[in-house]
Amino acid sequence: MASEGGVLLSKAFPRVLKQATARNISTFICTNGTMLSAQKAHLICNSSVDRIQISLDSPDKDVLEWIRKKAKLEKILDGA
């Protein structure tokens, strides 16, 4: 599944994740974490995802939020 801007932005994400899980397909997600909501985290935790990588632009709150203007470090960490 490809999605411009990240897999978590795809409207097909829940459906594809459900199908991968039904087929017992090991899944890896790489994200910057900005769209990782409680609902999406729940979907991931109850799926065949066995690895998730969250790439931060910076571990420093001010730098990360400067690079990604609408991002909030606390929200990314809560999602993780």
mmCIF file of N, CA and C in Angstrom, residues 1-10 13 17 27-36 44 49-57 68 76:
data_model
loop_
_atom_site.group_PDB
_atom_site.id
_atom_site.type_symbol
_atom_site.label_atom_id
_atom_site.label_comp_id
_atom_site.label_asym_id
_atom_site.label_seq_id
_atom_site.Cartn_x
_atom_site.Cartn_y
_atom_site.Cartn_z
ATOM 1 N N MET A 1 0.850 -1.173 0.000
ATOM 2 C CA MET A 1 0.000 0.000 0.000
ATOM 3 C C MET A 1 0.888 1.226 0.000
ATOM 4 N N ALA A 2 0.714 2.065 -0.961
ATOM 5 C CA ALA A 2 1.471 3.302 -1.025
ATOM 6 C C ALA A 2 0.521 4.472 -0.818
ATOM 7 N N SER A 3 1.001 5.457 -0.111
ATOM 8 C CA SER A 3 0.172 6.621 0.146
ATOM 9 C C SER A 3 1.082 7.838 0.214
ATOM 10 N N GLU A 4 0.788 8.836 -0.601
ATOM 11 C CA GLU A 4 1.580 10.049 -0.542
ATOM 12 C C GLU A 4 1.408 10.677 0.826
ATOM 13 N N GLY A 5 2.504 10.904 1.523
ATOM 14 C CA GLY A 5 2.440 11.505 2.842
ATOM 15 C C GLY A 5 2.464 10.490 3.967
ATOM 16 N N GLY A 6 2.402 9.232 3.653
ATOM 17 C CA GLY A 6 2.518 8.226 4.694
ATOM 18 C C GLY A 6 1.354 7.249 4.721
ATOM 19 N N VAL A 7 1.657 6.062 5.154
ATOM 20 C CA VAL A 7 0.685 4.979 5.185
ATOM 21 C C VAL A 7 -0.491 5.295 6.120
ATOM 22 N N LEU A 8 -0.248 6.022 7.197
ATOM 23 C CA LEU A 8 -1.324 6.317 8.148
ATOM 24 C C LEU A 8 -2.333 7.324 7.598
ATOM 25 N N LEU A 9 -1.998 7.995 6.502
ATOM 26 C CA LEU A 9 -2.928 8.936 5.870
ATOM 27 C C LEU A 9 -3.882 8.241 4.901
ATOM 28 N N SER A 10 -3.548 7.039 4.504
ATOM 29 C CA SER A 10 -4.343 6.324 3.517
ATOM 30 C C SER A 10 -5.711 5.950 4.079
ATOM 31 N N PHE A 13 -6.009 2.278 4.864
ATOM 32 C CA PHE A 13 -5.190 1.702 5.936
ATOM 33 C C PHE A 13 -5.936 0.670 6.787
ATOM 34 N N LEU A 17 -4.922 -3.305 6.562
ATOM 35 C CA LEU A 17 -4.414 -3.908 7.796
ATOM 36 C C LEU A 17 -5.269 -5.102 8.202
ATOM 37 N N THR A 27 3.685 -7.618 9.017
ATOM 38 C CA THR A 27 3.635 -6.262 8.471
ATOM 39 C C THR A 27 4.578 -5.331 9.218
ATOM 40 N N PHE A 28 5.224 -4.434 8.478
ATOM 41 C CA PHE A 28 6.134 -3.422 9.019
ATOM 42 C C PHE A 28 5.604 -2.049 8.621
ATOM 43 N N ILE A 29 5.541 -1.142 9.581
ATOM 44 C CA ILE A 29 5.106 0.228 9.319
ATOM 45 C C ILE A 29 6.235 1.177 9.688
ATOM 46 N N CYS A 30 6.501 2.105 8.789
ATOM 47 C CA CYS A 30 7.468 3.172 9.053
ATOM 48 C C CYS A 30 6.699 4.486 8.941
ATOM 49 N N THR A 31 6.783 5.320 9.975
ATOM 50 C CA THR A 31 6.007 6.559 10.020
ATOM 51 C C THR A 31 6.768 7.632 10.789
ATOM 52 N N ASN A 32 6.389 8.880 10.557
ATOM 53 C CA ASN A 32 6.956 9.955 11.381
ATOM 54 C C ASN A 32 6.110 10.158 12.634
ATOM 55 N N GLY A 33 5.007 9.427 12.730
ATOM 56 C CA GLY A 33 4.189 9.424 13.935
ATOM 57 C C GLY A 33 3.195 10.557 14.076
ATOM 58 N N THR A 34 3.205 11.505 13.172
ATOM 59 C CA THR A 34 2.335 12.671 13.338
ATOM 60 C C THR A 34 0.853 12.329 13.171
ATOM 61 N N MET A 35 0.533 11.241 12.482
ATOM 62 C CA MET A 35 -0.862 10.853 12.266
ATOM 63 C C MET A 35 -1.235 9.616 13.082
ATOM 64 N N LEU A 36 -0.445 9.294 14.081
ATOM 65 C CA LEU A 36 -0.676 8.102 14.896
ATOM 66 C C LEU A 36 -1.651 8.438 16.027
ATOM 67 N N ILE A 44 -3.346 -1.040 14.956
ATOM 68 C CA ILE A 44 -2.010 -1.622 14.799
ATOM 69 C C ILE A 44 -1.764 -2.697 15.858
ATOM 70 N N VAL A 49 0.821 -6.478 12.465
ATOM 71 C CA VAL A 49 2.022 -5.638 12.466
ATOM 72 C C VAL A 49 2.966 -6.171 13.537
ATOM 73 N N ASP A 50 4.173 -6.523 13.116
ATOM 74 C CA ASP A 50 5.141 -7.021 14.095
ATOM 75 C C ASP A 50 6.305 -6.062 14.304
ATOM 76 N N ARG A 51 6.374 -5.024 13.462
ATOM 77 C CA ARG A 51 7.404 -3.991 13.652
ATOM 78 C C ARG A 51 6.840 -2.649 13.221
ATOM 79 N N ILE A 52 7.169 -1.637 14.009
ATOM 80 C CA ILE A 52 6.813 -0.270 13.640
ATOM 81 C C ILE A 52 8.018 0.612 13.948
ATOM 82 N N GLN A 53 8.344 1.463 13.004
ATOM 83 C CA GLN A 53 9.466 2.391 13.159
ATOM 84 C C GLN A 53 8.901 3.805 13.139
ATOM 85 N N ILE A 54 9.207 4.562 14.172
ATOM 86 C CA ILE A 54 8.783 5.955 14.222
ATOM 87 C C ILE A 54 10.031 6.817 14.108
ATOM 88 N N SER A 55 10.129 7.530 13.006
ATOM 89 C CA SER A 55 11.289 8.352 12.726
ATOM 90 C C SER A 55 11.014 9.795 13.122
ATOM 91 N N LEU A 56 11.749 10.271 14.093
ATOM 92 C CA LEU A 56 11.613 11.666 14.527
ATOM 93 C C LEU A 56 12.644 12.523 13.798
ATOM 94 N N ASP A 57 12.235 13.709 13.382
ATOM 95 C CA ASP A 57 13.173 14.627 12.750
ATOM 96 C C ASP A 57 14.197 15.137 13.752
ATOM 97 N N ARG A 68 8.622 20.342 11.499
ATOM 98 C CA ARG A 68 7.263 19.910 11.124
ATOM 99 C C ARG A 68 6.282 20.860 11.793
ATOM 100 N N ILE A 76 3.020 12.707 19.223
ATOM 101 C CA ILE A 76 3.751 11.581 18.627
ATOM 102 C C ILE A 76 4.109 10.557 19.683
#
